[in-house]
XYZ file of C-alpha atoms in Angstrom:
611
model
C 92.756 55.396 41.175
C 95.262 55.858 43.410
C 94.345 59.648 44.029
C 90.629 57.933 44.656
C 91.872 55.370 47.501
C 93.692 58.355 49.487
C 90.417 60.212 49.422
C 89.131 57.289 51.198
C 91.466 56.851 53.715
C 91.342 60.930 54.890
C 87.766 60.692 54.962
C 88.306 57.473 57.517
C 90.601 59.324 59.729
C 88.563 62.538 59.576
C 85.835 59.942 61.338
C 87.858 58.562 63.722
C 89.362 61.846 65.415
C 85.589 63.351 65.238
C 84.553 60.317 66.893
C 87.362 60.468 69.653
C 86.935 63.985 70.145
C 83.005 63.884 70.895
C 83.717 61.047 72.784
C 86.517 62.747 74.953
C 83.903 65.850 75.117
C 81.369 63.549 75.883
C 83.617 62.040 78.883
C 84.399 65.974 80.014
C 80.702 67.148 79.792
C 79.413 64.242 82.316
C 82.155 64.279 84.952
C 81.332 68.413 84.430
C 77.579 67.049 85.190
C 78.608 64.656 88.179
C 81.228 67.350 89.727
C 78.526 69.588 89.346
C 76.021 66.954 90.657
C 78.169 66.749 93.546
C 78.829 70.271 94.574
C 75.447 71.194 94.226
C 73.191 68.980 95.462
C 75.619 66.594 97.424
C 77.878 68.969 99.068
C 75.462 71.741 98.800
C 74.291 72.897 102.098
C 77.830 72.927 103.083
C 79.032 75.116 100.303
C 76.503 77.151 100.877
C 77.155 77.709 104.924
C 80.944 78.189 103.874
C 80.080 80.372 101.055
C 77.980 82.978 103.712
C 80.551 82.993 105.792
C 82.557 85.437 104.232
C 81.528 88.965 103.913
C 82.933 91.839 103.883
C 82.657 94.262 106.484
C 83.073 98.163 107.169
C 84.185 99.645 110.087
C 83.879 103.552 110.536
C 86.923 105.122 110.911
C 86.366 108.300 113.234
C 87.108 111.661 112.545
C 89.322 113.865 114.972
C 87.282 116.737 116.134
C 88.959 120.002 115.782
C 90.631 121.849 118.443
C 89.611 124.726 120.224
C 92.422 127.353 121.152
C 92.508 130.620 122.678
C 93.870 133.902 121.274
C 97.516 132.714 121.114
C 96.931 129.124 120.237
C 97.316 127.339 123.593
C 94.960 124.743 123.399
C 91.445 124.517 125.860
C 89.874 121.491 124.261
C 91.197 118.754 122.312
C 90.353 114.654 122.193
C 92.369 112.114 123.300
C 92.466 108.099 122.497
C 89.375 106.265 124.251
C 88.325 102.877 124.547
C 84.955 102.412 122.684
C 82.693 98.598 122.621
C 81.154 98.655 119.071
C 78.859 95.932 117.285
C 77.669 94.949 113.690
C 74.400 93.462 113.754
C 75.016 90.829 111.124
C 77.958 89.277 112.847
C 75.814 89.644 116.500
C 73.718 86.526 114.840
C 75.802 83.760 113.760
C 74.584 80.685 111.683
C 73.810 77.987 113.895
C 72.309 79.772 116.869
C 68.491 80.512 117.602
C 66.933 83.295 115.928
C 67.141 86.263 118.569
C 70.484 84.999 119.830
C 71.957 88.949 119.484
C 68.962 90.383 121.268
C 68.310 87.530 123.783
C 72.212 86.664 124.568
C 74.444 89.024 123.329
C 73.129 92.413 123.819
C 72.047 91.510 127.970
C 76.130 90.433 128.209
C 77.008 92.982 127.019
C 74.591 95.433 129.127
C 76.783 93.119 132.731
C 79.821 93.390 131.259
C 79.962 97.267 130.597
C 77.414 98.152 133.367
C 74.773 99.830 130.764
C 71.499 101.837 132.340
C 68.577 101.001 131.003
C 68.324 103.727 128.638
C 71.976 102.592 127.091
C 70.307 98.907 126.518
C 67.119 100.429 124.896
C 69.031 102.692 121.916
C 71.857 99.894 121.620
C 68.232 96.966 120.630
C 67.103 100.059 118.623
C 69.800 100.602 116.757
C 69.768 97.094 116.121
C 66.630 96.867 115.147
C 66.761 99.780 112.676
C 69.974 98.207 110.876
C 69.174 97.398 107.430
C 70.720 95.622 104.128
C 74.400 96.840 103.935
C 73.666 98.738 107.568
C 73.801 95.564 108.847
C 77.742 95.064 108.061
C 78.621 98.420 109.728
C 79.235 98.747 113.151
C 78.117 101.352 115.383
C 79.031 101.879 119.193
C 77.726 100.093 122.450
C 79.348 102.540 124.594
C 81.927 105.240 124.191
C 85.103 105.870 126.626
C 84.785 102.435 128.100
C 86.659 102.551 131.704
C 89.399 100.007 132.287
C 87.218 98.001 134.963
C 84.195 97.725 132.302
C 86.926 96.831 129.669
C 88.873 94.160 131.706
C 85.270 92.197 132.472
C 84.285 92.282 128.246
C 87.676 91.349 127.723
C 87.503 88.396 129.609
C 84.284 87.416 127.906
C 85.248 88.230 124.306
C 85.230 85.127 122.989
C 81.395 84.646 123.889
C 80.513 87.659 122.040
C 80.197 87.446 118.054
C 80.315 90.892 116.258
C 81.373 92.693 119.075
C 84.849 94.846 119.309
C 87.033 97.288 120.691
C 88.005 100.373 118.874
C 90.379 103.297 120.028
C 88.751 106.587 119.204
C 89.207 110.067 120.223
C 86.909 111.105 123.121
C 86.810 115.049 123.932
C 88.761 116.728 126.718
C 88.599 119.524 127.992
C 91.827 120.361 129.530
C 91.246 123.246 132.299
C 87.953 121.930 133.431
C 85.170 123.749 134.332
C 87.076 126.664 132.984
C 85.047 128.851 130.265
C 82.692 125.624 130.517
C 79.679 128.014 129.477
C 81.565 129.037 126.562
C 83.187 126.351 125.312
C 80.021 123.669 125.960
C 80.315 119.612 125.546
C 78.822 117.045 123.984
C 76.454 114.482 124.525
C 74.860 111.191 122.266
C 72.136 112.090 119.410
C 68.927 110.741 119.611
C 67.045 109.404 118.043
C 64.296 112.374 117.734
C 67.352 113.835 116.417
C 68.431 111.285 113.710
C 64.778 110.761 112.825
C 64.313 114.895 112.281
C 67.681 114.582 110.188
C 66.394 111.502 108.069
C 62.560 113.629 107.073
C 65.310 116.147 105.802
C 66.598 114.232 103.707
C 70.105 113.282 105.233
C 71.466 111.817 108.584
C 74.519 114.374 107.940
C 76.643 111.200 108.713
C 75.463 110.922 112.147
C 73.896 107.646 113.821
C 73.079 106.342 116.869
C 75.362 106.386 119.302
C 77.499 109.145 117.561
C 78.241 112.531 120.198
C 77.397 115.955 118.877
C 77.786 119.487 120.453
C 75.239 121.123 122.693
C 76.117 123.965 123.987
C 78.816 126.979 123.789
C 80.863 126.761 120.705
C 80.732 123.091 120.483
C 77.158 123.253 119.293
C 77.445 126.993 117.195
C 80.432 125.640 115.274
C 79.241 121.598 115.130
C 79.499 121.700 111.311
C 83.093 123.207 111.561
C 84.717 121.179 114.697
C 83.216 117.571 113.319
C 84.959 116.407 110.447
C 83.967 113.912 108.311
C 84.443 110.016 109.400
C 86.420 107.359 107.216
C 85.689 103.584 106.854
C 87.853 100.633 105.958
C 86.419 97.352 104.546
C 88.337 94.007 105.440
C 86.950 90.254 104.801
C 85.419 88.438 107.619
C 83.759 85.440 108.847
C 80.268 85.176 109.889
C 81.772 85.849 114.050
C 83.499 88.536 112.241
C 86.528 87.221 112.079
C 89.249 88.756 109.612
C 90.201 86.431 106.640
C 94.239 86.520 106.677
C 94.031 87.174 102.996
C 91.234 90.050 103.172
C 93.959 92.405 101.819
C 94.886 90.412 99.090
C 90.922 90.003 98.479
C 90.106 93.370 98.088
C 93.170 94.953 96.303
C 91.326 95.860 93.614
C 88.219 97.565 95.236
C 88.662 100.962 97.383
C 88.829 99.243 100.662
C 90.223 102.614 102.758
C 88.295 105.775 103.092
C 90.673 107.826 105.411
C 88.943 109.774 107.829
C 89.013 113.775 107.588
C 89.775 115.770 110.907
C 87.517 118.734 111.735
C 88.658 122.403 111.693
C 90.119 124.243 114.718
C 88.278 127.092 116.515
C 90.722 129.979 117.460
C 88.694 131.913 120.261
C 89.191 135.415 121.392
C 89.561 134.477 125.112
C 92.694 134.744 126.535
C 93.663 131.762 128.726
C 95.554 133.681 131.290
C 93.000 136.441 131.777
C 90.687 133.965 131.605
C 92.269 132.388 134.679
C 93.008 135.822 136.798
C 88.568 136.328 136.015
C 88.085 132.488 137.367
C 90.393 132.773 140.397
C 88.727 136.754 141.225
C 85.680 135.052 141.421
C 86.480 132.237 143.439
C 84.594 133.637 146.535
C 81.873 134.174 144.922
C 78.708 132.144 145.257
C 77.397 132.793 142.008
C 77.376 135.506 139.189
C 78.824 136.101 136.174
C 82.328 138.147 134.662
C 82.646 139.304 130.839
C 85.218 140.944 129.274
C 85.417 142.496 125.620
C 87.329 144.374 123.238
C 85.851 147.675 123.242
C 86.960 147.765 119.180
C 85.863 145.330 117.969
C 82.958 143.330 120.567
C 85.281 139.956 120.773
C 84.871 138.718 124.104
C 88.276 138.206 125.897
C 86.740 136.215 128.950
C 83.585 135.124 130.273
C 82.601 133.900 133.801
C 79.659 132.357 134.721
C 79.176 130.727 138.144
C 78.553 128.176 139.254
C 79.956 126.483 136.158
C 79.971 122.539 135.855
C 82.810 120.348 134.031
C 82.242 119.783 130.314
C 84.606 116.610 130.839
C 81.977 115.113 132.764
C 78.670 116.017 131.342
C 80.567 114.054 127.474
C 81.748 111.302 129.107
C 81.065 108.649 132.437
C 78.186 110.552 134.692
C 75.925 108.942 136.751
C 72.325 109.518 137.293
C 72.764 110.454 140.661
C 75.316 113.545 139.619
C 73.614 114.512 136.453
C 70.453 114.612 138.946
C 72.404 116.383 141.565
C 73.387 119.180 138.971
C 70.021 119.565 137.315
C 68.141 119.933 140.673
C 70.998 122.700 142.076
C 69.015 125.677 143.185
C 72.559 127.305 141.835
C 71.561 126.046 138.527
C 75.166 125.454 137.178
C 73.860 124.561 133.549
C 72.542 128.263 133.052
C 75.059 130.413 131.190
C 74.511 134.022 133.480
C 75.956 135.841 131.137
C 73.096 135.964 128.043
C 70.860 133.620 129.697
C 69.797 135.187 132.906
C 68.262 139.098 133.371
C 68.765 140.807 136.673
C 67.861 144.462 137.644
C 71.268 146.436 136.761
C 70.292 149.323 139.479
C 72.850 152.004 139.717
C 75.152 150.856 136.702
C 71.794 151.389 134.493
C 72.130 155.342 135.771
C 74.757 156.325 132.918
C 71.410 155.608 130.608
C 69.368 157.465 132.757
C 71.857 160.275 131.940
C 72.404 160.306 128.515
C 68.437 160.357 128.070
C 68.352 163.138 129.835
C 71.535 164.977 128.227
C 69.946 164.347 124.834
C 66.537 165.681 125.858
C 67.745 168.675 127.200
C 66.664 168.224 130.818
C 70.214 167.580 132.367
C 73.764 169.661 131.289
C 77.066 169.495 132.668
C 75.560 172.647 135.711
C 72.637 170.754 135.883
C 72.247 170.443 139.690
C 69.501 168.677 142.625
C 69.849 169.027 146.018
C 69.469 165.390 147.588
C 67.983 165.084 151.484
C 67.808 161.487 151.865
C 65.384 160.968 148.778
C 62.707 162.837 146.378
C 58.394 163.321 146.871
C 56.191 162.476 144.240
C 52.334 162.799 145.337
C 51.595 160.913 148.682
C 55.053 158.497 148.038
C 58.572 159.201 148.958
C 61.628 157.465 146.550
C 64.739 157.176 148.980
C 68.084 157.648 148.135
C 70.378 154.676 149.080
C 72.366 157.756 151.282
C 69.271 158.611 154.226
C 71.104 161.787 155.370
C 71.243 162.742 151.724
C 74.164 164.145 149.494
C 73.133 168.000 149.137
C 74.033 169.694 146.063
C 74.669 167.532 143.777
C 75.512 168.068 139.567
C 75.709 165.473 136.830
C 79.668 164.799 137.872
C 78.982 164.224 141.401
C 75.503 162.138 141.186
C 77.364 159.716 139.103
C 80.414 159.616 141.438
C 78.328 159.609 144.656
C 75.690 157.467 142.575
C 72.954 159.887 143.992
C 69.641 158.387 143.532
C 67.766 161.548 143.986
C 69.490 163.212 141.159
C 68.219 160.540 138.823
C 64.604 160.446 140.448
C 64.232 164.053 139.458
C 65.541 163.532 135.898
C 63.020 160.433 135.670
C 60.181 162.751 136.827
C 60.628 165.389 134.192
C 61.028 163.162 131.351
C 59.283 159.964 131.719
C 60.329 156.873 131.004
C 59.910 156.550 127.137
C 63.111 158.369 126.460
C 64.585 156.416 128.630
C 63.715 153.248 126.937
C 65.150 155.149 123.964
C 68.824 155.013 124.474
C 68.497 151.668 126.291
C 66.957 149.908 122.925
C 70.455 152.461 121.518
C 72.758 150.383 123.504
C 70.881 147.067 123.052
C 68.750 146.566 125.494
C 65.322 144.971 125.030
C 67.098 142.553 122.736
C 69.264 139.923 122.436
C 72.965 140.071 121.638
C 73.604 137.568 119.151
C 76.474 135.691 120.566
C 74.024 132.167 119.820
C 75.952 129.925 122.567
C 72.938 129.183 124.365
C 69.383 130.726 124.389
C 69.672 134.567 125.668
C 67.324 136.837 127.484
C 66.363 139.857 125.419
C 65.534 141.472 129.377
C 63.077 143.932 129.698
C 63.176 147.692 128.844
C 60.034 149.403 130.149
C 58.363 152.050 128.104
C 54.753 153.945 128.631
C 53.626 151.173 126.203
C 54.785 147.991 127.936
C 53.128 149.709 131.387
C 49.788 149.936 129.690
C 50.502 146.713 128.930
C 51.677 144.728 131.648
C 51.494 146.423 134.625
C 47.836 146.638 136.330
C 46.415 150.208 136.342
C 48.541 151.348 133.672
C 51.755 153.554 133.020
C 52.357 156.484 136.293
C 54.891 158.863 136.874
C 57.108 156.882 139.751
C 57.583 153.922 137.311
C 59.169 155.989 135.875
C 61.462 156.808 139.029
C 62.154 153.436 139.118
C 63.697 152.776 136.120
C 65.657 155.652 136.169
C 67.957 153.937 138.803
C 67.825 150.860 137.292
C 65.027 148.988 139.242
C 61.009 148.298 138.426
C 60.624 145.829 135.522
C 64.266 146.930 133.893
C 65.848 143.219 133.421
C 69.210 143.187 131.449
C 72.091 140.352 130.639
C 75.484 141.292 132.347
C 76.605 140.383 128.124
C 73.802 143.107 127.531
C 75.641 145.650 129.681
C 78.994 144.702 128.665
C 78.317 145.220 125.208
C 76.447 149.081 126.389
C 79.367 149.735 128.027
C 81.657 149.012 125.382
C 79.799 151.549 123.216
C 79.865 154.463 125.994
C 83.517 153.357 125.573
C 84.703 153.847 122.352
C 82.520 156.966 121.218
C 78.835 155.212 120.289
C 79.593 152.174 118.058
C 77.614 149.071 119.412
C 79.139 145.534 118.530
C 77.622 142.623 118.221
C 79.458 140.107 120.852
C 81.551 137.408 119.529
C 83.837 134.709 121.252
C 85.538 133.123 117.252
C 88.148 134.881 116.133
C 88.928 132.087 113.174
C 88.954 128.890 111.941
C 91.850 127.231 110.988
C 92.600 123.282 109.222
C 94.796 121.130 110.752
C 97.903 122.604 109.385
C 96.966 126.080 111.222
C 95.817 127.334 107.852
C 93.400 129.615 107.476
C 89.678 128.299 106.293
C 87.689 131.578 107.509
C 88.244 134.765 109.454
C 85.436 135.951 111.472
C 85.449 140.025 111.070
C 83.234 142.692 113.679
C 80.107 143.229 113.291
C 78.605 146.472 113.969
C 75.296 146.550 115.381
C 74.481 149.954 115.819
C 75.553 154.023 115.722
C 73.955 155.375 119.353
C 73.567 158.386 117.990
C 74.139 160.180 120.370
C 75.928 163.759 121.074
C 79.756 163.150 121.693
C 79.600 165.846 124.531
C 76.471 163.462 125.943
C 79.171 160.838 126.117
C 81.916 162.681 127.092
C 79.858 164.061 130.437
C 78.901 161.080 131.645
C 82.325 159.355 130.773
C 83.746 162.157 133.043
C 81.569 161.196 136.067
C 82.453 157.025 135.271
C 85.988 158.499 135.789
C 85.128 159.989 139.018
C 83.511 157.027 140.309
C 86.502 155.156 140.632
C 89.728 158.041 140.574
C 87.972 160.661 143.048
C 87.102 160.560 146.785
C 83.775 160.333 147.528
C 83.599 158.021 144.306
C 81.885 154.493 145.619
C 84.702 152.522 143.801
C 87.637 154.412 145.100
C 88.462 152.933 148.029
C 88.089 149.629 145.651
C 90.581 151.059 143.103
C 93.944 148.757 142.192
C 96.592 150.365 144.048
C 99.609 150.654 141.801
C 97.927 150.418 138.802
C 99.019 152.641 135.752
C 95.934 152.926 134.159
C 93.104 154.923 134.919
C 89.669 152.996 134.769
C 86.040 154.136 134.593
C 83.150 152.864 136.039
C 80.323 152.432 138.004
C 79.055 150.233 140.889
C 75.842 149.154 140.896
C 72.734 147.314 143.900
C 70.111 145.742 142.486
C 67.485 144.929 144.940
C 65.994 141.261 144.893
C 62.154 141.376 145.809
C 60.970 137.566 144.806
C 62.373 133.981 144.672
C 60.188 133.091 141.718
C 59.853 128.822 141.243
C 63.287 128.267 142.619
C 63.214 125.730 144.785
C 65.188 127.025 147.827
C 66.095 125.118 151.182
C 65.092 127.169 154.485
C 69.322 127.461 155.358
C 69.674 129.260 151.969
C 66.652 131.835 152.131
C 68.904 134.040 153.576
C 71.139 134.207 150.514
C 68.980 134.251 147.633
C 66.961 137.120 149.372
C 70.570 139.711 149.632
C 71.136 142.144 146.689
C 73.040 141.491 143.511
C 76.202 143.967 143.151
C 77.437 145.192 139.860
C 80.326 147.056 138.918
C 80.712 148.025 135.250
C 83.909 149.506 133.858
C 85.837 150.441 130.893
C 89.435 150.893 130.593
C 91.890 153.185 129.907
C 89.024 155.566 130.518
C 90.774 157.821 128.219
C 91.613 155.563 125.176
C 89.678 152.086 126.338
C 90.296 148.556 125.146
C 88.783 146.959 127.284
C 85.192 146.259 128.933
C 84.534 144.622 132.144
C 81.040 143.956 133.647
C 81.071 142.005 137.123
C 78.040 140.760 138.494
C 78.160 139.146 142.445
C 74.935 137.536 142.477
C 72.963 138.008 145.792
C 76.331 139.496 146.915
C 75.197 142.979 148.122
């Protein structure tokens, strides 16, 4: 009985806790309900304004291009810190004001405040525009290299501008100005042709609007090499993109820092300081174009071409009017002379005119003419550039004396096809490969490109013509550099190069550019050895037309030749009446190897309209 009655009673308090315990759940579950009640449908809306106004943005973190040194490391380009306005489209648009606000209020500020061209407004709305999803939280730039003026006027107006900031990034300089600017190149915005062509392949390659890329000289060859590869840090922010104080602590336990990766450094061949003594040789000059290379190995050791403009400009603040005023220069500073333009070579083209006739068999070392002021071919007279003549003349002498007659009868009796021979030998008719800019392949005239091109067909005195380097025989002063080079060193032809390495950060190496051989001349030593004895003369003997031009003092004995090219036609340039009288003089040459016995070194000098 007793055991019966406790039975009872522990089935009685077994009740009354399950009854207290549903209640007390009971109690929980429906202030759970009303809380919830509350927060979602009372206090709703304004949970849900608070609750979008934290995101979490990411801010590109730009990479430091790579430098670009000379031969011994000084430095010719590097970037320095820059002021540049950026914007994230979702933060441009903040809750609360009319749809459009970003493109109606913010983006016209914006345009006053940092004194945008129309052009600058257009890509900033279309970038806009094009921002998508996530794109949306990542800002891209409103103008790079902001000047303190433009940045003192959006300061002041900062508050009024949601999703807008300042970043410091680095912004290209080029230290020695206009210096090598052909070679070296700048950089400009991408378009969006550009991005669009990039995005049917697949892959922006990182790039977007507003980004700067290389366009000409080694900044556009080596793009891939000198970019480097941007970073981006994510922080918490409020819908006026704001950072949360606590956006650290809210994101320790995501990757919020991607660090940026700085681009590799170019190590050129040009030396600065010849570099510099070529620039201030040439500072007389109107226009025209200097290269020098390494007979051994075709790396260019300095490069020339005038007029030149300033690279510092053209990838940062220009205005319309200058970028007009150099695009409409009858100088045309943006051409690179060197590959890009062909000119007659006239006399300096006569050491080809030789060897063809050496290897044919038609000229030897007692070959002689005797020159009266010029040479007869049917009903027309050629004249020499000498009217009372030279007389007896050899091989030696008619290269000293540069003796057009000479070459007129060597012309006669062996046409011009073996003449375009050894010119397509030594790499004319073709371009040279060094790829900073589009090159000229010139023009080597053969019996076929007569019949061709020239109205009645191939004769006998275009032949004459070429011989001395006029008629329709175009080369590059890089074309004749590179020849020259090959006459030099005993018939290997490079092909021209300006990289010598590339190198990280830490000055270790990532890639060593080696010579490349384009070409054997094949051609007879003694062939080169004659006519390297009569480049001697031209410059070491009297009578020579560069010896009264020689260095004085100088311990090394160079060889050469001088050169007038005759200019017949303007073409489409557009030429003012005050400067006819320029642009219709002759272009001088002078090409040259050095030490004549042993050379290093190749020079080619071209004074454009400076005969």
């Amino acid at each position: 009985m007793p055991m019966m009655v406790g039975k009872q009673a522990g089935g009685r308090d077994f009740r009354v806790r399950f009854v207290v315990i549903s209640i007390v759940m009971g109690i929980a579950l429906l202030l759970l309900i009303g809380r919830l009640y509350h927060l979602q449908i009372q206090r709703g809306a304004e949970f849900k304004e608070k609750g979008i106004d934290n995101f979490i943005k990411e801010t590109r973190l730009p990479a430091d291009r790579g430098m670009i040194l000379d031969n011994r490391g000084r430095i010719l380009v590097d970037s320095r810190p820059s002021y540049n306005v950026t914007l994230t489209p979702a933060f441009c648009q903040p809750s609360g004001k009319p749809k459009g606000y970003c493109l109606d209020e913010i983006i016209p500020r914006l345009a006053t405040y940092l004194s945008l061209d129309a052009d600058e407004v257009a890509r900033v709305i279309e970038q806009y525009q094009r921002a998508r999803r996530l794109e949306r939280f990542r800002d891209f730039a409103v103008k790079v290299d902001v000047d303190l003026d433009s940045l003192d006027r959006f300061e002041a107006n900062r508050l009024d501008l949601a999703g807008v900031d300042v970043v410091i990034a680095p912004h290209r300089r080029y230290r020695h100005g206009t210096l090598a600017a052909h070679v070296l190149g700048y950089m400009n915005e991408i378009s969006g042709d550009e991005l669009a062509g990039f995005e049917a392949q697949g892959t922006t390659h990182g790039y977007q609007l507003g980004d700067y890329i290389g366009r000409r000289g080694v900044e556009r060859r080596f793009e891939g090499d000198l970019r480097g590869t941007d970073g981006t840090i994510k922080s918490v922010v409020d819908a006026k993109g704001r950072k949360n104080p606590d956006s650290d602590f809210l994101l320790a336990d995501i990757d919020w820092l991607t660090p940026a990766k700085s681009g590799h450094n170019l190590v050129l061949s040009l030396s600065l300081p010849l570099q510099q003594v070529a620039e201030k040789a040439f500072e007389r000059a109107t226009a025209g174009a200097i290269v020098a290379v390494d007979v051994n190995t075709g790396f260019l050791l300095a490069v020339v071409s005038k007029p030149a403009y300033d690279p510092n400009k053209l990838t940062g603040r220009i205005t319309r009017a200058e970028l007009k005023a150099i695009s409409e220069d009858p100088l045309e500073p943006l051409i690179f002379r060197v590959a890009q333009q062909h000119y007659h070579p006239g006399s300096t083209f006569k050491v080809v005119t030789a060897l063809a006739g050496l290897e044919q068999g038609i000229i030897s070392s007692t070959t002689g003419a005797s020159c009266n002021g010029g040479y007869s071919l049917g009903k027309r007279r050629w004249r020499c550039h000498k009217d009372s003549g030279h007389g007896l003349v050899n091989l030696h002498t008619a290269l000293a004396w540069s003796c057009d007659t000479f070459f007129y009868q060597a012309g006669d009796r062996m046409g011009v096809d073996p003449i375009a021979d050894i010119s397509r030998k030594l790499g004319l008719g073709r371009v040279p490969g060094l790829d900073l800019s589009p090159e000229t392949p010139g023009v080597v005239p053969s019996v076929e490109y007569h019949n061709r091109i020239t109205p009645g067909g191939y004769t006998k005195g275009l032949a004459l013509n070429t011989s001395i380097g006029q008629g329709d025989n175009n080369v590059s002063p890089l074309q004749l550099a590179m020849a020259y080079a090959a006459i030099g060193n005993g018939g290997t032809l490079y092909k021209p190069q300006v990289v010598r390495r590339i190198e990280d950060g830490e000055g270790h190496l990532v890639r060593a550019i080696e010579p490349v051989v384009a070409g054997k001349l094949d051609i007879k030593p003694q062939s080169l050895a004659l006519v390297v004895d009569g480049l001697r003369a031209v410059v070491n003997e009297p009578g020579g037309t560069a010896y009264s031009k020689r260095p004085k003092g100088l311990d090394v004995v160079i060889a050469g030749k001088t050169g007038t090219a005759q200019v017949i036609a303007l073409g489409e340039k557009r030429v003012k009446k005050d400067q006819m009288e320029y642009f219709t003089r002759d272009h001088a040459w002078f090409a040259a190897f050095a030490p004549a016995d042993a050379p290093e070194i190749a020079v080619v000098v071209l004074n454009e309209h400076g005969g």
